Short mmCIF file of C-alpha atoms and ligand atoms in Angstrom, two decimals:
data_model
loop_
_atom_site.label_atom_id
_atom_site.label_comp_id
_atom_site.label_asym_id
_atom_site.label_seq_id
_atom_site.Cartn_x
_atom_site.Cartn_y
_atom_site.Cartn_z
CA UNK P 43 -1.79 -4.53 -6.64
CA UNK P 44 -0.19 -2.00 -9.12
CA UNK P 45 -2.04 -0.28 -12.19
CA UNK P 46 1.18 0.34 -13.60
CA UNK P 47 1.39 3.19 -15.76
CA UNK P 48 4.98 3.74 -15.27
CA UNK P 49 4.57 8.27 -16.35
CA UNK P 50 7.83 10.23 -16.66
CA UNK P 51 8.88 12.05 -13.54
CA UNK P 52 7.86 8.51 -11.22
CA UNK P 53 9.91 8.70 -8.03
CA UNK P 54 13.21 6.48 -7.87
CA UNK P 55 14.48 4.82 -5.07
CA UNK P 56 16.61 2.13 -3.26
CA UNK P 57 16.05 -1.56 -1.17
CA UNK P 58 14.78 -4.35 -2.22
CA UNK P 59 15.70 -7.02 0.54
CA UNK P 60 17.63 -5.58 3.39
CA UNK P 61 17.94 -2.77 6.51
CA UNK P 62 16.00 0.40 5.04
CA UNK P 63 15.86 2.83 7.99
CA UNK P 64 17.50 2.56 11.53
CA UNK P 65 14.14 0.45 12.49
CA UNK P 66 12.82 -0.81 9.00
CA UNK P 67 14.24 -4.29 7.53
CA UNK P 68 12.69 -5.65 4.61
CA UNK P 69 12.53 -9.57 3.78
CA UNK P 70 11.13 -10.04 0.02
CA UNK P 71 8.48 -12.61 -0.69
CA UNK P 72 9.00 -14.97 -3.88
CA UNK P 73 5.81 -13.83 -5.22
CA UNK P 74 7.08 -11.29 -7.64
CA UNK P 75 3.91 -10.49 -10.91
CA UNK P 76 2.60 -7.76 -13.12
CA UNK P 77 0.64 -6.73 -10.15
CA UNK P 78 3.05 -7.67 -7.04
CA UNK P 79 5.92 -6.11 -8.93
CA UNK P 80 9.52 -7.74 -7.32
CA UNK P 81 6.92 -8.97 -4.70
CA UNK P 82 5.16 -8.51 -1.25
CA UNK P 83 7.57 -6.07 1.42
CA UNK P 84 7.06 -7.71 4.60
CA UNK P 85 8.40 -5.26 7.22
CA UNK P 86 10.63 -6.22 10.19
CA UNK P 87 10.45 -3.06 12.61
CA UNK P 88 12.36 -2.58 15.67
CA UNK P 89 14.17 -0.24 18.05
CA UNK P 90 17.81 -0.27 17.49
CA UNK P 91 18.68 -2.31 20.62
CA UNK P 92 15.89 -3.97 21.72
CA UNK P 93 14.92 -7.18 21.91
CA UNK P 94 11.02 -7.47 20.48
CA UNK P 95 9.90 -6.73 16.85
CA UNK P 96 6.92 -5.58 14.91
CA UNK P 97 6.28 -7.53 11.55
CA UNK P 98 4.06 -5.40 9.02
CA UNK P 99 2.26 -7.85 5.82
CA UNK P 100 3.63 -10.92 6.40
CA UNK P 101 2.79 -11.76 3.14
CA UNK P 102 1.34 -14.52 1.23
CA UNK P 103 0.85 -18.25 2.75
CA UNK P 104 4.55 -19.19 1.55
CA UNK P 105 6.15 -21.60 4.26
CA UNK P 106 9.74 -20.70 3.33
CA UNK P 107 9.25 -17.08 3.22
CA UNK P 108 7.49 -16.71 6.72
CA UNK P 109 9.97 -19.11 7.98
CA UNK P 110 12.87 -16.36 6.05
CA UNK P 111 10.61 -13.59 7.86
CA UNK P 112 11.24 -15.50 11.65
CA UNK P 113 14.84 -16.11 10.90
CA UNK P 114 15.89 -13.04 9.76
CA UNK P 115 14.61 -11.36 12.57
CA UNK P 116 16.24 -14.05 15.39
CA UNK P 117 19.54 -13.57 13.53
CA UNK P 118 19.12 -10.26 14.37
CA UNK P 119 18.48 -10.87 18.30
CA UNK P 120 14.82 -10.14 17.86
CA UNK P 121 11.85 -11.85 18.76
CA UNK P 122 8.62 -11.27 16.65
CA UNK P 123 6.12 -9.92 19.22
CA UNK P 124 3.29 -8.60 17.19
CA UNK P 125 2.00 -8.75 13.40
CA UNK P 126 0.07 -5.68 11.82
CA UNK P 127 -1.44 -5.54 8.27
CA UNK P 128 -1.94 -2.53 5.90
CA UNK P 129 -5.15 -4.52 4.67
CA UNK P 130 -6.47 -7.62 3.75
CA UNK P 131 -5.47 -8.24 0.15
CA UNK P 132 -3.86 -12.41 0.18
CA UNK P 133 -0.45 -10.83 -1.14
CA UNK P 134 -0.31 -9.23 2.26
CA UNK P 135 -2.59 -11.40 4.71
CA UNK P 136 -2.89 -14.87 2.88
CA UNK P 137 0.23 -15.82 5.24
CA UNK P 138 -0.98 -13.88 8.76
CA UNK P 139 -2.72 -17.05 10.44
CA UNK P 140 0.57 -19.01 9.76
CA UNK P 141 2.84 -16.19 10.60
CA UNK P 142 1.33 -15.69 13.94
CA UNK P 143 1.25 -19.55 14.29
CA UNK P 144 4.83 -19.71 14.26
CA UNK P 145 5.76 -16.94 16.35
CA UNK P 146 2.78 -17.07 18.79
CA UNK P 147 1.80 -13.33 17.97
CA UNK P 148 -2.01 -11.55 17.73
CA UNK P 149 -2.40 -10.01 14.03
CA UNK P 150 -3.81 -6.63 14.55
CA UNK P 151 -6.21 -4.90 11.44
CA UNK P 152 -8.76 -2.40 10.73
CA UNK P 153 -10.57 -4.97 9.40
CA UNK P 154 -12.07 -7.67 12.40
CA UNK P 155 -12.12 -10.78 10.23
CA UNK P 156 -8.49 -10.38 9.73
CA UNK P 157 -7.20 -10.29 13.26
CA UNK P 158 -6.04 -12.85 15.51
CA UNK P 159 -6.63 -11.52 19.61
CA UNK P 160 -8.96 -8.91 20.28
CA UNK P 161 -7.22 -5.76 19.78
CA UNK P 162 -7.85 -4.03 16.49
CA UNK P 163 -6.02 -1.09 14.80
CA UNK P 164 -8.00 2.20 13.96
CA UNK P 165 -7.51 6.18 13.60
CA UNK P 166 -5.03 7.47 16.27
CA UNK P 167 -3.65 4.25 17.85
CA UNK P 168 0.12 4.24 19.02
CA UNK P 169 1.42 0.78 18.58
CA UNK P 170 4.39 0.75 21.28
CA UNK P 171 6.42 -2.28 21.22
CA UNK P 172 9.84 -2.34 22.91
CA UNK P 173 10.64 1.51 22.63
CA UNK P 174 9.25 1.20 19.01
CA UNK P 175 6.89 3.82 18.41
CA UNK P 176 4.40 3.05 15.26
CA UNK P 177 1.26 6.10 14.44
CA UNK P 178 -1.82 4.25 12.79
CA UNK P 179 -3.00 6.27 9.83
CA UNK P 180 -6.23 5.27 8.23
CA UNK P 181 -6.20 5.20 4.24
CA UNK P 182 -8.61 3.84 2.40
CA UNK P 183 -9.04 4.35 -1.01
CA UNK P 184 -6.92 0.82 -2.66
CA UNK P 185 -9.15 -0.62 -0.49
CA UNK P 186 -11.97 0.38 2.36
CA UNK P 187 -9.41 -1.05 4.96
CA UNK P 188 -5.66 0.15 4.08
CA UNK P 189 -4.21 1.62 6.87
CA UNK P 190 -0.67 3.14 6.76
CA UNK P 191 1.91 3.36 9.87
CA UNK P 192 3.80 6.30 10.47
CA UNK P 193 7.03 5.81 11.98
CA UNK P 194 8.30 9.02 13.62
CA UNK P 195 11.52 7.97 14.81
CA UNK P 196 12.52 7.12 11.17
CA UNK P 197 10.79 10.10 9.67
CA UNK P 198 9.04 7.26 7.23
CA UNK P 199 5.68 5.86 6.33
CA UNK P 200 4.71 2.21 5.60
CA UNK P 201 2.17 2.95 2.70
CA UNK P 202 1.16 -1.44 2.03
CA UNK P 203 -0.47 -0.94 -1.33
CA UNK P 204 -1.57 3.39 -1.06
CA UNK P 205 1.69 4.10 -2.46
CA UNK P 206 4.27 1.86 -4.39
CA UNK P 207 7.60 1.85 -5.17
CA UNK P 208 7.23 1.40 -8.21
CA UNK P 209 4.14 2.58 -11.04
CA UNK P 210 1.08 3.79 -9.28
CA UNK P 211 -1.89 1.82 -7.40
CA UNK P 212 -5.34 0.05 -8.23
CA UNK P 213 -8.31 2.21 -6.58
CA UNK P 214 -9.98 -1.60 -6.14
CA UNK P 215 -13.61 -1.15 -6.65
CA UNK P 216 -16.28 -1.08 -5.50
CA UNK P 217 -14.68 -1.96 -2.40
CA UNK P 218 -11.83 0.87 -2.89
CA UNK P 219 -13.61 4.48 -3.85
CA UNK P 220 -11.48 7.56 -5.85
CA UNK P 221 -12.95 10.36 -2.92
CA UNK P 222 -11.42 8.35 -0.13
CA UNK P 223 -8.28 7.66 -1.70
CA UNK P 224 -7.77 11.45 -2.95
CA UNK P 225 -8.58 12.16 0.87
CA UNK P 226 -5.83 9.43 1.49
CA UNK P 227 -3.51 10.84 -0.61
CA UNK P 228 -3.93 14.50 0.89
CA UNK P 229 -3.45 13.63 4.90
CA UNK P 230 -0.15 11.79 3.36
CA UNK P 231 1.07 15.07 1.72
CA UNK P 232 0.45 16.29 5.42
CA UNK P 233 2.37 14.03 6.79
CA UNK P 234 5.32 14.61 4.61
CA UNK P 235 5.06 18.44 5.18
CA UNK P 236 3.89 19.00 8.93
CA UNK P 237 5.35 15.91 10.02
CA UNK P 238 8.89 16.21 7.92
CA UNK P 239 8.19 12.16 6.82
CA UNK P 240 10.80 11.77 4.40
CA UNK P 241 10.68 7.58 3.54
CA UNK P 242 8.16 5.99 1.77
CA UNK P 243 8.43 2.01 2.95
CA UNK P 244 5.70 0.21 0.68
CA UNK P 245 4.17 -2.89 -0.04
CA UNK P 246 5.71 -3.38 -3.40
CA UNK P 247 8.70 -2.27 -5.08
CA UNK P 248 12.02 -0.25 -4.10
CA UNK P 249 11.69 2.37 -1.22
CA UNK P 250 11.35 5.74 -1.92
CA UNK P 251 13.62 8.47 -0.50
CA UNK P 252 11.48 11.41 -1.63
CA UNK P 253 8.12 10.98 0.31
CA UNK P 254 6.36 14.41 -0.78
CA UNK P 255 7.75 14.09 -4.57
CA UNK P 256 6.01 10.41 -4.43
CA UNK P 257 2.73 11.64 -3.13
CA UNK P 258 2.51 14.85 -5.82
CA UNK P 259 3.01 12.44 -8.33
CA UNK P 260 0.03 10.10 -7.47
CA UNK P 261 -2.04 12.92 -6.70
CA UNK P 262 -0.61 14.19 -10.51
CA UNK P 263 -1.49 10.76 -12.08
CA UNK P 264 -5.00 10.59 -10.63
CA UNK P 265 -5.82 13.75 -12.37
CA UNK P 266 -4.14 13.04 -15.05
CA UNK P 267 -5.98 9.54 -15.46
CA UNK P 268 -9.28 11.02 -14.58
CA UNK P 269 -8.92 13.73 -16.87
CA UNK P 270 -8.74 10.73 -19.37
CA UNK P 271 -11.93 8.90 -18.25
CA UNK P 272 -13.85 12.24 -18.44
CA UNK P 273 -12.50 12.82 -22.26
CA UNK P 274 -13.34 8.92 -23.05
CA UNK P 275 -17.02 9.57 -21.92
CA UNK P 276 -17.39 12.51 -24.06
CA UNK P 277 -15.82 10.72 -26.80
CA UNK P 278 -18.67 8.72 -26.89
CA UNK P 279 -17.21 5.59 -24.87
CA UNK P 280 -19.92 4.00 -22.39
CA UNK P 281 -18.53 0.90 -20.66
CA UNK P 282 -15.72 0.11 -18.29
CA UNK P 283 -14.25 -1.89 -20.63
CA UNK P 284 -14.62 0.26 -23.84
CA UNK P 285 -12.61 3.37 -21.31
CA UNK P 286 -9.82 0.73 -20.57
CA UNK P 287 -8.89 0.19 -24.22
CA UNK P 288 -8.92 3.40 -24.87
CA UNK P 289 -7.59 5.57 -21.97
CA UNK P 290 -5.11 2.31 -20.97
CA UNK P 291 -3.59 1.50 -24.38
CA UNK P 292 -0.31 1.65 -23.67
CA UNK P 293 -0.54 -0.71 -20.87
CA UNK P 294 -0.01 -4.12 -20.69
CA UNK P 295 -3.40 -5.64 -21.22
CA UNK P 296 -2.35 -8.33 -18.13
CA UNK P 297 -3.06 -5.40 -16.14
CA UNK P 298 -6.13 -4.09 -17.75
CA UNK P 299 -8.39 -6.13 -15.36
CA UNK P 300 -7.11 -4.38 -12.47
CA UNK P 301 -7.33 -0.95 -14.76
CA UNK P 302 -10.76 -1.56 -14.88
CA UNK P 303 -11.66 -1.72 -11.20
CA UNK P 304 -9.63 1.68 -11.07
CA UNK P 305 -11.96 3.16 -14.40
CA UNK P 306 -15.17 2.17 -12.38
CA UNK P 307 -13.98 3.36 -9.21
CA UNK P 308 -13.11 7.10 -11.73
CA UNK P 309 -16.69 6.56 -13.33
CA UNK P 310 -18.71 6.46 -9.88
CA UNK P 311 -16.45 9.03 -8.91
CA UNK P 312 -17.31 11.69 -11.71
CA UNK P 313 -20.71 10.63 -11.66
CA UNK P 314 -21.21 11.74 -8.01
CA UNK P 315 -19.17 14.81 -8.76
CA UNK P 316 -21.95 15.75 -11.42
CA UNK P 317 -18.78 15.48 -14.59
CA UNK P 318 -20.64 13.06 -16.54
ZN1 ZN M 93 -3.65 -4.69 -2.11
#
């Protein structure tokens, strides 16, 4: 889901559909909308080589794409031997039952009603799979269970819906909180910096080449927007919907639902911050 004020000085990038990294093939899902952008990234990983493959989000229940997903990744010599999700949203789970259905995988997620097996994913696990090496890296903040994977060997990051390729994020509320996501957005700046990530491999949109720029500039928007919301209150502006219209004008209004969630989740935050 994208909020997508598009602000000057948004990181640019390449790969739509394709090989992104050494490890890191992406297979587009037809699914493309105001808030799925060109549509759902699901993630073919592997170690140059090998023979077994990780799938990250494979996307919505769309026969022909998960089918795309399992063929691309045979005509590549791989087999599909585990599916991971960066959360639950349908855009990235909807299709995970089928998925792992046709290639006989377990779907591993923070979240328990979403996996498939009994292992789950949390702070600190190594996902190992066929000399593939994948860090889990909790973010929560678009929602309570994102989770990002930090691929070392590829200096990159697969950010699901925390960062986009494209615009900026929905901090989905209640269930997604502004604190948390700020947090979220800080141990990513860490890993671009102590951990020299480079690649940004989201959920949505191009991939972006520029990892630190792209995580300054949503930390940069959030203030920017918040800023906003604070200066609508004191204007004299009370509800959600009263701060979307003004603060969100130049926005599509197809997107201002999903604005909304994002002003609530800003409200609680400055209320619990003591701002308003
Ligand atoms: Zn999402």
């Amino acid at each position: 889901m994208t909020d997508a004020a598009a602000l000057p000085g948004q990181p640019r990038g390449g790969v739509l559909s394709g090989p992104a990294t050494a490890r890191a093939v992406n297979v587009l899902a037809p699914n493309a909308s105001a808030m799925t952008l060109d549509g759902t990234n699901t993630w073919i990983l592997s170690e140059p080589g090998s023979a077994e493959a990780v799938v990250v989000d494979p996307g919505p229940l769309d026969e022909g794409h998960l089918q795309h997903v399992v063929d691309t990744a045979e005509k590549a010599g791989k087999r599909v031997a585990l599916t991971l999700l960066t959360h639950g949203h349908p855009d990235h789970a909807g299709g995970a039952a089928r998925f792992a259905e046709l290639t006989a995988t377990r779907v591993r997620a923070l979240d328990p009603a979403l996996r498939l097996g009994d292992e789950g994913l949390g702070a600190g696990d190594v996902v190992a799979v066929d000399g593939l090496e994948l860090r889990v890296v909790p973010t929560p903040g678009h929602t309570a269970d994102s989770l990002c994977f930090h691929l070392p060997a590829d200096r990159a990051v697969l950010t699901g819906d925390t960062i986009l390729g494209r615009g900026t994020t929905v901090v989905a509320h209640p269930d997604g909180r502004l604190g948390d996501y700020l947090d979220t957005l800080r141990r990513l700046r860490s890993l671009t910096v102590d951990d020299g990530v480079h690649t940004v491999l989201p959920g949505h949109g191009p991939v972006l080449d520029d990892a630190q720029g792209a995580v300054e500039y949503y930390l940069a928007h959030r203030a920017h927007r918040l800023a906003q919301v604070e200066t609508a209150v004191e204007d004299g502006h009370r509800t959600p919907g009263e701060i979307v219209a003004h603060v969100y004008a130049d926005v599509d209004r197809s997107l201002w639902p999903a604005a909304e969630l994002s002003v609530r989740a800003q409200l609680d935050y400055l209320r619990e911050h003591g701002l308003i």
